[in-house]
Amino acid sequence: IMILTRKMIEIRSILSQIDQADTLRLPSIVVVGSQSSGKSSVLEAIVGHEFLPKGSNMVTRRPIELTLINAPSAAASYGVFPALKSGKITDFYQIQKTLSDLNLAVSELECVSDDPIRLEIYSPTVPDLTLIDLPGYIQLAAADQPESLKSKISALCDKYIQEPNIILAISPADVDLANSTALRASRRVDPRGERTIGVVTKMDLVDPQTGVDILLNNRYPLRMGYVGLVCKPPASGLFRRHGDLISLTEKQEHEFFGRHPLYAETNCKTGLPYLRNQLMRTLEDTMARSLAPTATAIRGELEEASYQFKVEYNDRILTPETYLAESLDEFKIGFQKFSSAFGRQDIRDMLKSALDQKVLDILAEKYWSINSKASVSSGSNTAKAVLLDSLPSASQDDPFWNKRFDLSSSSLTKLGIGRLATMLTISSLMAAVEYQIDHSTFAKHPFARSTITDSAARILNDRYFSAADQVENCIKPFKYEIDLDEREWQSSRDRAYGLLKTEMSQCHQAYQSLRKQVGAKTLDNVMDYISKTNNSSERFDDVGGFGFSQALLAKGREGIFLKDRLAVLQMRLQAVKSKQCRSKKNKMYCPEIFLDAVADKLVHTAVLFLNVELLSDFYYNFPRELDQRLGRQLSIEQVEAFAREDPRIQAHLDLQNRKHLLELALEKMESVLALQRQRRNDI
Ligand code: GDP
């Protein structure tokens, strides 16, 4: 017979995992009683262990959904909190503590919560049962309890004692049943007493005649009658810890009713074994009755879920694992595409344009502002121009110009190209990785994003110093000598020309926009003023001479700088084009060309190394690192959490899961129904 209940309890727990399915509930037994009626003692006697939180101030704030599972082969009893993924807890004191913590998690303000705590207890001595323990009714709220507590508890109980649940109404024998809160509540929802079991506790506190009168209660008849119990736990705490609570209390109870034969003579129902049996029978009957209607409800829900699954997801089964694997593959393919497109040439271009900037800076510092006494803002472009003008006519071994030349060249070779080149390559790879993430499924997954960028950064950072050092080593010879052939000279000449031209047009643009911003005439005036005051070495006062504001003076200085620069660029452009610069023999006269050639050699050498040491190495290791960190190293929970970061995937998984649970419940249900039909036929 118990096979049925066991199966139905299984179905019940499957159904309880389905969200928003209030219609899909199999009935259970709800336990109500006022505080101190002996409710906890009864439940603990049924379970055979002390496990409920105690203490005068300890009010149960949440329903406890207790599933008892008879496990004949279990060596010892144990409990499981499925929602906490607690695993087996064999120490019932620990269970008590957990329940207490879960209870206290409900805030004082909220008082009670209707979110049940699920607890499963496996034991060779318990029957298959599900019981819901509700907060005890209170008569008067204690001083530190809110007034609303009383009504909140009774509202919560009212919610649970509705059909088709069985009500286990607990009342103590030493209080007039007319005053029993539990019975009064039950009569409101079950006036004919069809689904209430009356439990009268503390039978030892009344004399047998009074006891018999209570149990044969004719004023409030219940179809399933009243059961009298004595389950005062043994007084000594010592016993409870080590001894077997159930046999101790049951023995005491048995002795008690044995001492008072009146109970048996009057056919009163007494004792825990009787109650346990009755609970099992009643639960099985009630469940059996609600089986068919619940099955119908499940079928309806399943139909709806299946339809939705087809329409929205085309019946595509998705698991977090496949979702992650597919996303990772897609990302790796994207990255592979990038890596076959991004190579040597791209690094070269990037590095070259960085060095072009350095070359311009060096030229500006070493040549274009060689008259160090005349500051940029001086406006004395004549001084500079005069000096630079003298370059073409200087002799080949002019020490001044030779020194400039060597200094410029070594500024470039000693600039730390190793670090610069490595850094640039790393940042463009990191940018590429970010770009790939943004254009992949992982864009919506913060966890995956940080794992991927972290993997990339780790690989690249690990190689940073050695790559930078190697590059630096390889370019060392250039610090001493730079060998150029005519062909190289020619192409550098073309590039230098181009570079100067670009710089000139940028300079020109900047000058034009400054004129537009300040006004052509005003700018001319202020520039003129600055040049004059400077040449006559008059200091302009800080308030701003001639009524020009400080801001305007700054603009004027900027204008002069740009104009000077334009003049110099123009002059150098001419020089590069000139006959003199056509041959490398005259390199001293053409630093623009020479520095470009040096930059080109540096870049060439650096790229050769970076391509192997950094790029190829990264392209090889990065996908493997991802396989590790987004594959093998993740737990099932992490994969699940990852997939659920995307609300669309979460919805997909939820619906799929719901459909699966409904199918599972229905399948089990059909087999129980078949069993039931067969049994009917047998009879
Ligand atoms: P709850 O507040 O309804 O859970 O009640 P408890 O189970 O905590 O019991 C309240 C008090 O009644 C405790 O002190 C128990 O020891 C005592 N008690 C419980 N059952 C019996 C019983 O059958 N006989 C006697 N004499 N006392 C009992």
XYZ file of C-alpha atoms and ligand atoms in Angstrom:
711
model
C 0.000 0.000 0.000
C 2.725 2.434 0.930
C 4.155 2.364 -2.576
C 1.399 4.740 -3.555
C 2.176 7.302 -0.889
C 5.858 7.082 -1.618
C 5.261 7.763 -5.283
C 2.869 10.557 -4.541
C 5.347 12.177 -2.201
C 7.870 12.036 -5.030
C 5.385 13.666 -7.383
C 4.629 16.212 -4.730
C 8.240 17.204 -4.464
C 8.578 17.435 -8.254
C 5.529 19.681 -8.401
C 6.869 21.855 -5.629
C 9.845 22.712 -7.832
C 7.599 24.164 -10.506
C 7.104 27.888 -10.127
C 3.722 29.523 -10.053
C 1.808 26.312 -10.095
C -0.639 26.691 -7.238
C -3.092 24.451 -9.033
C -0.553 21.659 -9.096
C -0.493 20.791 -5.445
C -1.099 17.393 -3.997
C -2.755 17.606 -0.593
C -0.717 17.426 2.548
C -1.281 17.393 6.278
C -1.046 20.758 7.977
C -0.420 20.937 11.671
C -2.078 23.725 13.660
C -2.267 24.391 17.353
C -1.829 27.227 19.767
C 1.457 27.917 21.469
C 2.319 25.354 24.130
C -0.421 23.016 22.999
C 2.277 20.361 22.599
C 2.520 20.660 18.810
C 6.304 20.389 18.686
C 6.267 17.415 21.014
C 3.853 15.565 18.740
C 5.894 16.286 15.598
C 9.129 15.314 17.297
C 7.557 12.122 18.578
C 6.508 11.241 15.032
C 9.998 11.967 13.708
C 11.695 10.364 16.685
C 14.118 13.220 17.163
C 14.215 16.559 18.820
C 14.757 18.965 15.945
C 12.378 21.947 16.264
C 13.639 25.302 17.546
C 12.641 25.960 21.159
C 12.678 28.836 23.569
C 9.931 30.931 25.071
C 10.559 33.717 22.624
C 11.081 31.474 19.668
C 8.060 31.708 17.445
C 8.069 29.689 14.262
C 7.988 32.402 11.645
C 7.853 30.274 8.526
C 5.952 27.096 7.691
C 8.162 24.026 7.763
C 7.358 21.596 5.021
C 8.438 18.315 6.467
C 8.804 15.325 4.182
C 9.399 12.074 5.996
C 10.827 9.274 3.946
C 11.008 5.788 5.259
C 14.503 4.563 4.506
C 14.797 1.032 5.898
C 18.389 0.674 4.772
C 19.648 3.958 6.226
C 22.092 3.283 9.012
C 21.051 6.416 10.877
C 18.402 9.059 10.452
C 19.378 12.200 8.619
C 17.866 15.399 7.333
C 18.345 17.339 4.105
C 17.476 20.935 3.300
C 17.042 20.703 -0.469
C 16.957 24.465 -0.992
C 20.261 24.880 0.817
C 21.843 21.945 -0.979
C 22.870 20.986 2.538
C 23.657 17.351 1.938
C 22.932 14.770 4.634
C 22.848 16.137 8.157
C 22.920 13.393 10.736
C 23.253 15.691 13.724
C 19.711 16.736 14.610
C 21.021 19.493 16.819
C 22.487 20.970 13.629
C 19.094 20.668 11.929
C 17.515 22.463 14.865
C 20.096 25.213 14.589
C 19.569 25.591 10.840
C 15.804 25.818 11.298
C 16.329 28.411 13.961
C 18.592 30.464 11.672
C 16.148 30.229 8.784
C 13.395 31.379 11.088
C 15.371 34.300 12.379
C 16.099 35.355 8.816
C 12.532 36.628 8.670
C 12.685 40.224 9.822
C 10.860 41.428 12.916
C 8.913 43.748 10.711
C 7.657 41.036 8.441
C 6.814 38.855 11.503
C 5.899 35.784 9.538
C 6.578 34.640 6.023
C 4.600 32.181 3.948
C 7.688 30.976 2.139
C 8.050 27.459 3.529
C 11.301 25.913 4.710
C 11.691 22.512 3.106
C 13.133 19.760 5.223
C 13.365 16.093 4.319
C 14.006 13.492 6.969
C 15.150 10.013 6.041
C 14.938 7.364 8.678
C 14.194 3.678 9.105
C 11.639 4.551 11.787
C 9.527 7.231 10.090
C 6.515 6.565 7.876
C 6.257 8.128 4.414
C 4.490 11.378 5.187
C 4.417 15.026 4.378
C 3.501 17.398 7.155
C 3.453 21.164 7.207
C 4.195 22.683 10.575
C 2.646 26.113 10.897
C 3.464 28.860 13.396
C 1.542 28.288 16.629
C -1.479 30.459 17.280
C -0.779 33.002 19.978
C -3.279 34.383 22.435
C -1.525 37.611 23.308
C 1.504 39.083 21.683
C 4.460 39.332 24.075
C 5.779 42.750 24.976
C 8.410 42.795 22.271
C 6.193 41.325 19.567
C 4.231 43.501 17.224
C 0.461 43.631 17.686
C -0.083 42.402 14.173
C 1.737 39.123 14.851
C -1.389 37.383 16.078
C -3.454 38.233 13.006
C -0.590 37.518 10.645
C -0.138 34.040 12.055
C -3.790 33.292 11.779
C -3.915 34.581 8.193
C -0.972 32.349 7.315
C -2.645 29.303 8.883
C -5.898 30.096 7.096
C -4.083 29.952 3.802
C -2.830 26.433 4.508
C -5.899 24.849 6.052
C -7.901 25.179 2.838
C -9.062 22.184 0.836
C -7.828 19.630 -0.031
C -5.327 19.654 2.853
C -5.876 17.574 5.960
C -5.889 19.519 9.205
C -4.168 18.090 12.215
C -5.697 20.206 14.990
C -3.745 19.999 18.216
C -5.387 20.878 21.521
C -4.161 20.181 25.050
C -6.414 18.076 27.280
C -6.126 20.486 30.219
C -7.884 23.292 28.342
C -11.579 23.184 27.476
C -11.899 22.126 23.843
C -14.412 24.901 23.350
C -11.466 27.234 23.761
C -9.181 25.416 21.337
C -7.914 27.861 18.735
C -6.968 25.031 16.397
C -10.447 23.510 16.448
C -12.099 26.860 16.000
C -9.975 27.581 12.944
C -10.675 24.167 11.510
C -14.425 24.519 11.995
C -14.413 27.688 9.929
C -13.029 25.935 6.866
C -14.238 22.411 7.533
C -17.593 22.860 9.342
C -18.612 19.245 8.870
C -15.367 17.948 10.295
C -14.545 15.848 7.253
C -10.866 16.537 6.885
C -9.775 17.337 10.418
C -8.019 14.967 12.754
C -8.282 16.011 16.386
C -5.186 15.429 18.477
C -5.511 15.855 22.222
C -2.183 16.151 24.002
C -1.210 16.066 27.636
C -3.746 13.346 28.450
C -1.758 12.671 31.628
C -2.953 15.984 33.026
C -6.616 14.964 33.246
C -8.328 12.083 35.005
C -9.440 9.176 32.798
C -13.154 10.025 32.890
C -12.553 13.606 31.741
C -10.115 12.226 29.153
C -12.645 9.802 27.762
C -15.256 12.564 27.560
C -12.882 14.709 25.578
C -11.924 11.964 23.125
C -15.528 10.939 22.503
C -16.344 14.561 21.933
C -19.919 14.856 20.844
C -20.084 18.595 20.758
C -17.567 18.904 17.938
C -17.788 15.617 16.105
C -15.002 14.873 13.640
C -15.382 12.127 11.035
C -11.856 10.940 11.724
C -12.269 11.418 15.471
C -9.861 12.403 18.224
C -6.628 10.740 19.280
C -5.320 11.091 22.792
C -1.567 11.325 23.366
C 0.961 11.644 26.128
C 4.171 12.781 24.616
C 5.888 14.759 27.245
C 9.510 14.145 26.480
C 11.621 12.698 29.314
C 12.674 15.458 31.643
C 16.390 14.814 31.509
C 18.206 16.431 28.637
C 20.851 13.746 28.887
C 18.541 11.101 27.581
C 17.468 13.060 24.586
C 20.906 13.527 23.236
C 22.043 9.964 23.330
C 18.901 7.968 23.848
C 16.122 7.140 21.485
C 13.438 9.711 22.101
C 10.749 7.862 20.239
C 10.958 4.632 22.213
C 11.239 6.472 25.522
C 8.152 8.614 25.067
C 6.251 5.833 23.404
C 7.043 3.518 26.268
C 5.846 6.066 28.811
C 2.689 6.622 26.804
C 2.016 2.912 26.482
C 2.423 2.454 30.216
C 0.103 5.365 30.906
C -2.784 4.077 28.814
C -2.131 0.593 30.157
C -2.663 1.935 33.666
C -6.064 3.353 32.648
C -8.098 0.571 30.986
C -11.124 2.903 30.774
C -9.755 4.250 27.486
C -9.640 0.866 25.824
C -12.990 -0.159 27.282
C -14.683 2.922 25.824
C -13.028 2.375 22.453
C -11.057 5.588 22.612
C -8.279 6.063 20.108
C -5.004 6.646 21.892
C -1.295 6.562 21.347
C 1.291 7.655 18.846
C 1.326 4.383 16.835
C -2.377 4.819 16.202
C -1.919 8.417 15.117
C 0.956 7.526 12.824
C -1.122 4.898 11.123
C -4.085 7.108 10.755
C -1.974 9.851 9.228
C -0.599 7.471 6.630
C -3.979 6.091 5.729
C -5.613 9.487 5.562
C -2.833 10.981 3.489
C -2.910 8.113 1.056
C -6.706 8.300 0.700
C -6.699 12.038 0.176
C -3.849 11.939 -2.248
C -5.463 9.135 -4.165
C -8.633 11.149 -4.478
C -6.864 14.197 -5.792
C -4.731 12.206 -8.181
C -7.032 12.341 -11.174
C -7.838 16.056 -10.934
C -4.180 16.914 -10.387
C -3.192 14.799 -13.371
C -5.665 16.738 -15.480
C -4.236 20.008 -14.255
C -0.698 18.860 -15.039
C -1.712 17.822 -18.531
C -3.159 21.268 -19.112
C -0.031 23.023 -17.876
C 2.177 20.716 -19.897
C 0.241 21.355 -23.068
C 0.675 25.059 -22.592
C 4.375 24.776 -21.796
C 4.996 22.511 -24.804
C 3.198 24.881 -27.119
C 5.170 27.833 -25.827
C 8.407 25.887 -26.125
C 7.679 25.064 -29.732
C 6.626 28.563 -30.706
C 9.376 30.409 -28.874
C 12.313 28.055 -29.117
C 11.352 25.726 -31.934
C 11.737 22.813 -29.519
C 15.434 23.438 -29.289
C 16.907 21.783 -26.198
C 19.466 23.966 -24.548
C 21.788 23.012 -21.754
C 24.092 25.451 -19.989
C 27.031 23.252 -21.055
C 26.201 23.295 -24.761
C 25.396 26.974 -24.584
C 28.799 27.707 -23.104
C 30.576 25.363 -25.510
C 28.857 26.911 -28.522
C 29.543 30.417 -27.340
C 33.172 29.568 -26.780
C 33.524 27.983 -30.209
C 31.939 30.970 -31.843
C 34.303 33.263 -29.961
C 37.334 31.208 -30.896
C 36.333 31.218 -34.567
C 35.969 34.987 -34.440
C 39.348 35.295 -32.804
C 40.914 32.936 -35.309
C 39.655 35.188 -38.106
C 41.183 38.170 -36.412
C 44.494 36.399 -35.836
C 44.885 35.344 -39.428
C 44.225 38.914 -40.542
C 46.296 40.726 -37.943
C 49.998 40.029 -38.289
C 53.435 41.407 -38.974
C 52.327 44.127 -41.339
C 49.813 45.559 -38.907
C 52.319 45.697 -36.090
C 54.815 47.284 -38.419
C 52.386 50.006 -39.491
C 51.345 50.695 -35.965
C 54.879 50.847 -34.670
C 56.077 52.925 -37.583
C 53.459 55.577 -37.075
C 54.355 55.712 -33.382
C 58.003 56.195 -34.313
C 57.091 58.818 -36.920
C 55.747 60.886 -34.081
C 58.958 60.368 -32.109
C 60.988 61.429 -35.153
C 58.992 64.630 -35.423
C 59.536 65.310 -31.734
C 63.282 64.747 -32.050
C 63.492 66.972 -35.092
C 61.580 69.697 -33.339
C 63.806 69.464 -30.316
C 67.177 69.089 -31.980
C 66.744 71.119 -35.154
C 63.652 73.247 -35.297
C 64.252 74.976 -32.015
C 68.015 74.920 -31.998
C 68.224 78.463 -30.765
C 67.561 77.472 -27.215
C 67.740 81.008 -25.927
C 64.847 82.069 -28.103
C 61.891 80.344 -26.501
C 58.973 79.077 -28.521
C 56.860 82.007 -27.580
C 59.519 84.505 -28.507
C 58.407 84.764 -32.048
C 61.971 85.207 -33.166
C 61.660 82.738 -35.974
C 64.318 84.647 -37.750
C 66.942 83.420 -35.296
C 65.967 79.802 -35.809
C 65.563 80.113 -39.516
C 68.916 81.787 -39.805
C 70.618 78.937 -37.996
C 68.757 76.212 -39.936
C 69.416 78.193 -43.091
C 73.075 77.724 -42.515
C 72.758 73.902 -42.562
C 72.871 73.407 -46.359
C 75.985 75.480 -46.632
C 77.780 74.083 -43.588
C 80.858 71.979 -44.209
C 80.613 68.157 -44.014
C 82.658 68.087 -40.819
C 81.060 71.055 -39.078
C 81.175 69.899 -35.428
C 77.970 71.713 -34.476
C 75.863 69.972 -37.069
C 77.617 66.640 -36.698
C 76.893 66.614 -33.005
C 73.221 67.414 -33.610
C 73.083 64.603 -36.077
C 74.532 61.987 -33.734
C 72.386 63.130 -30.840
C 69.233 62.846 -32.927
C 70.076 59.389 -34.106
C 70.878 58.115 -30.646
C 67.727 59.692 -29.209
C 65.860 57.386 -31.482
C 67.878 54.225 -30.913
C 67.938 54.731 -27.150
C 64.317 55.477 -26.794
C 63.443 52.066 -25.366
C 61.953 50.638 -28.472
C 61.702 47.205 -26.867
C 59.174 48.297 -24.270
C 57.395 50.658 -26.602
C 56.931 48.069 -29.336
C 55.901 45.327 -26.912
C 53.475 47.608 -25.122
C 51.886 48.737 -28.364
C 51.475 45.188 -29.566
C 49.966 44.093 -26.267
C 47.496 46.933 -26.186
C 46.354 46.327 -29.717
C 45.883 42.636 -28.940
C 43.923 43.503 -25.800
C 41.786 45.923 -27.785
C 41.173 43.197 -30.352
C 40.111 40.786 -27.611
C 37.676 43.356 -26.200
C 36.308 43.956 -29.658
C 35.825 40.237 -30.206
C 33.994 39.939 -26.891
C 31.730 42.848 -27.749
C 30.798 41.113 -30.980
C 30.154 37.716 -29.448
C 27.623 36.078 -27.172
C 29.948 36.844 -24.284
C 29.082 40.530 -24.540
C 26.145 39.791 -22.240
C 28.160 37.770 -19.751
C 30.244 39.744 -17.256
C 31.812 36.621 -15.812
C 32.998 35.308 -19.180
C 34.152 38.756 -20.216
C 36.384 39.146 -17.215
C 37.695 35.592 -17.534
C 38.610 36.141 -21.190
C 40.276 39.507 -20.711
C 42.057 38.187 -17.669
C 43.372 35.181 -19.612
C 44.634 37.403 -22.412
C 46.236 39.850 -20.015
C 47.918 37.061 -18.079
C 49.461 35.456 -21.146
C 50.641 38.775 -22.530
C 51.958 40.147 -19.255
C 53.871 36.955 -18.642
C 55.764 37.559 -21.850
C 56.116 41.295 -21.629
C 59.569 41.596 -20.056
C 61.287 38.874 -21.998
C 59.867 40.113 -25.317
C 60.845 43.695 -24.567
C 64.371 42.622 -23.577
C 64.848 40.504 -26.655
C 63.785 43.294 -28.970
C 66.093 45.686 -27.169
C 68.966 43.258 -27.577
C 68.391 42.850 -31.270
C 68.386 46.527 -32.032
C 71.588 47.068 -30.027
C 73.876 47.162 -33.094
C 71.954 50.153 -34.414
C 73.066 52.120 -31.419
C 76.601 52.046 -32.825
C 76.217 51.997 -36.537
C 73.552 52.326 -39.130
C 74.247 51.051 -42.564
C 72.084 52.293 -45.390
C 72.073 51.552 -49.068
C 70.920 54.015 -51.729
C 67.620 52.264 -52.253
C 66.758 52.548 -48.580
C 67.784 56.176 -48.647
C 65.444 56.850 -51.546
C 62.408 55.291 -49.991
C 63.063 57.073 -46.701
C 63.367 60.304 -48.626
C 59.916 59.754 -50.088
C 58.469 58.930 -46.705
C 60.155 61.855 -44.971
C 58.738 64.140 -47.592
C 55.292 62.699 -47.010
C 55.638 63.002 -43.256
C 56.667 66.653 -43.427
C 53.799 67.359 -45.770
C 51.240 65.798 -43.482
C 52.678 67.617 -40.505
C 52.534 70.847 -42.439
C 48.931 70.472 -43.400
C 48.006 69.624 -39.808
C 49.888 72.654 -38.609
C 48.156 74.767 -41.200
C 44.768 73.497 -40.150
C 45.483 74.212 -36.516
C 46.557 77.754 -37.415
C 43.415 78.324 -39.483
C 41.092 77.140 -36.820
C 42.868 79.342 -34.274
C 42.332 82.340 -36.552
C 38.693 81.463 -36.879
C 38.312 81.038 -33.177
C 39.992 84.266 -32.113
C 39.246 86.348 -35.192
C 41.902 86.995 -37.836
C 42.417 90.629 -36.980
C 42.583 90.161 -33.208
C 45.021 87.301 -33.615
C 47.269 89.405 -35.874
C 47.172 92.201 -33.336
C 48.034 90.104 -30.349
C 50.771 88.200 -32.208
C 52.207 91.469 -33.362
C 52.130 92.833 -29.821
C 53.880 89.766 -28.410
C 56.636 89.855 -31.053
C 57.284 93.551 -30.471
C 57.400 93.438 -26.678
C 59.667 90.450 -26.841
C 62.078 91.875 -29.346
C 62.404 95.075 -27.409
C 62.880 92.847 -24.375
C 60.143 94.695 -22.498
C 58.349 92.529 -20.006
C 54.621 92.575 -20.332
C 52.866 92.840 -17.068
C 50.860 89.917 -15.852
C 47.565 91.706 -15.907
C 47.912 91.680 -19.647
C 49.526 94.465 -21.582
C 47.655 96.597 -23.998
C 44.318 95.371 -22.689
C 44.907 91.803 -23.917
C 43.648 89.171 -21.512
C 45.915 86.352 -20.354
C 43.803 83.928 -22.360
C 44.233 85.972 -25.476
C 47.973 86.282 -24.950
C 48.156 82.487 -24.684
C 46.330 82.205 -27.989
C 48.746 84.695 -29.481
C 51.712 82.630 -28.365
C 50.119 79.552 -29.849
C 49.631 81.411 -33.127
C 53.283 82.424 -33.205
C 54.363 78.891 -32.481
C 52.291 77.497 -35.323
C 53.456 80.144 -37.730
C 57.118 79.485 -36.846
C 56.554 75.790 -37.236
C 54.976 76.274 -40.642
C 57.923 78.322 -41.811
C 60.394 75.690 -40.610
C 58.424 72.835 -42.139
C 58.267 74.674 -45.412
C 62.037 75.158 -45.322
C 62.713 71.494 -44.471
C 60.368 70.330 -47.175
C 62.419 72.299 -49.648
C 65.638 70.800 -48.260
C 64.393 67.224 -48.531
C 63.384 67.873 -52.115
C 66.725 69.509 -52.895
C 69.514 67.999 -54.880
C 71.711 67.817 -51.813
C 69.403 65.284 -50.140
C 69.287 62.968 -53.107
C 72.196 60.879 -51.914
C 72.971 59.262 -48.591
C 76.437 60.748 -48.782
C 74.943 64.003 -47.588
C 72.956 62.529 -44.731
C 74.155 65.151 -42.290
C 72.163 67.754 -44.212
C 68.993 65.672 -44.213
C 68.197 64.472 -40.675
C 64.522 63.942 -41.637
C 65.488 61.278 -44.132
C 68.091 59.669 -41.976
C 65.853 59.407 -38.929
C 63.126 57.849 -41.015
C 65.562 55.244 -42.218
C 66.659 54.520 -38.663
C 63.053 54.227 -37.523
C 62.377 51.864 -40.370
C 65.241 49.603 -39.397
C 64.199 49.564 -35.761
C 60.649 48.714 -36.654
C 61.724 45.987 -39.011
C 63.869 44.293 -36.412
C 61.348 44.696 -33.602
C 58.540 43.231 -35.661
C 60.612 40.233 -36.621
C 60.896 39.324 -32.982
C 57.488 40.312 -31.725
C 55.871 38.275 -34.429
C 57.377 35.123 -33.049
C 57.788 35.895 -29.366
C 54.477 37.553 -28.753
C 52.010 37.222 -31.580
C 52.376 33.592 -32.606
C 52.814 32.570 -29.023
C 49.629 34.376 -28.018
C 47.652 33.022 -30.943
C 48.662 29.541 -29.921
C 48.134 29.786 -26.170
C 45.110 32.046 -25.829
C 42.461 29.619 -27.188
C 43.931 26.839 -25.082
C 43.816 28.964 -21.961
C 40.170 29.751 -22.717
C 39.370 26.065 -23.070
C 40.818 25.586 -19.627
C 39.259 28.466 -17.836
C 35.863 28.493 -19.496
C 35.705 24.761 -19.898
C 37.339 22.236 -17.693
C 37.847 24.476 -14.694
C 34.195 25.445 -14.231
C 31.808 23.625 -11.943
C 28.306 22.727 -13.064
C 26.937 25.522 -10.882
C 29.265 28.057 -12.462
C 28.272 26.992 -15.968
C 24.632 27.256 -14.994
C 25.155 30.669 -13.413
C 27.017 31.779 -16.531
C 24.186 30.761 -18.847
C 21.608 32.429 -16.664
C 23.347 35.795 -16.907
C 21.587 36.250 -20.201
C 17.865 36.789 -19.498
C 16.904 35.220 -22.817
C 18.820 32.065 -22.039
C 17.448 32.060 -18.523
C 13.887 32.182 -19.862
C 14.683 29.392 -22.277
C 16.169 27.206 -19.546
C 13.300 27.946 -17.174
C 10.635 26.989 -19.644
C 12.530 23.906 -20.678
C 12.947 22.906 -17.057
C 9.300 23.501 -16.301
C 8.290 21.380 -19.253
C 10.666 18.655 -18.165
C 9.332 18.621 -14.586
C 5.748 18.540 -15.802
C 6.552 15.607 -18.071
C 8.287 13.816 -15.248
C 5.406 14.437 -12.824
C 2.857 13.344 -15.383
C 4.759 10.181 -16.188
C 4.899 9.219 -12.525
C 1.290 10.201 -12.134
C 0.216 7.927 -15.001
C 2.008 5.021 -13.414
C 0.336 5.656 -10.067
C -3.049 5.913 -11.783
C -2.399 2.644 -13.573
C -1.496 1.020 -10.262
C -4.698 2.335 -8.785
C -6.816 0.999 -11.656
C -5.174 -2.385 -11.380
C -5.853 -2.510 -7.675
C -9.513 -1.689 -8.265
C -9.749 -4.504 -10.796
C -8.122 -6.900 -8.350
C -10.810 -6.091 -5.820
P 4.215 23.861 21.296
O 4.511 25.218 21.779
O 2.778 23.710 20.929
O 5.113 23.347 20.271
O 4.336 22.899 22.596
P 5.530 22.013 23.098
O 5.591 20.731 22.382
O 6.774 22.816 23.153
O 5.016 21.717 24.542
C 4.722 22.718 25.469
C 4.954 22.199 26.875
O 4.065 21.123 27.131
C 6.335 21.618 27.082
O 6.802 22.008 28.323
C 6.157 20.137 27.011
O 7.082 19.432 27.822
C 4.766 19.980 27.560
N 4.098 18.785 27.037
C 4.023 18.396 25.759
N 3.343 17.247 25.655
C 2.976 16.918 26.913
C 2.238 15.817 27.486
O 1.773 14.927 26.785
N 2.067 15.816 28.821
C 2.553 16.793 29.613
N 2.351 16.717 30.941
N 3.272 17.834 29.112
C 3.452 17.885 27.790
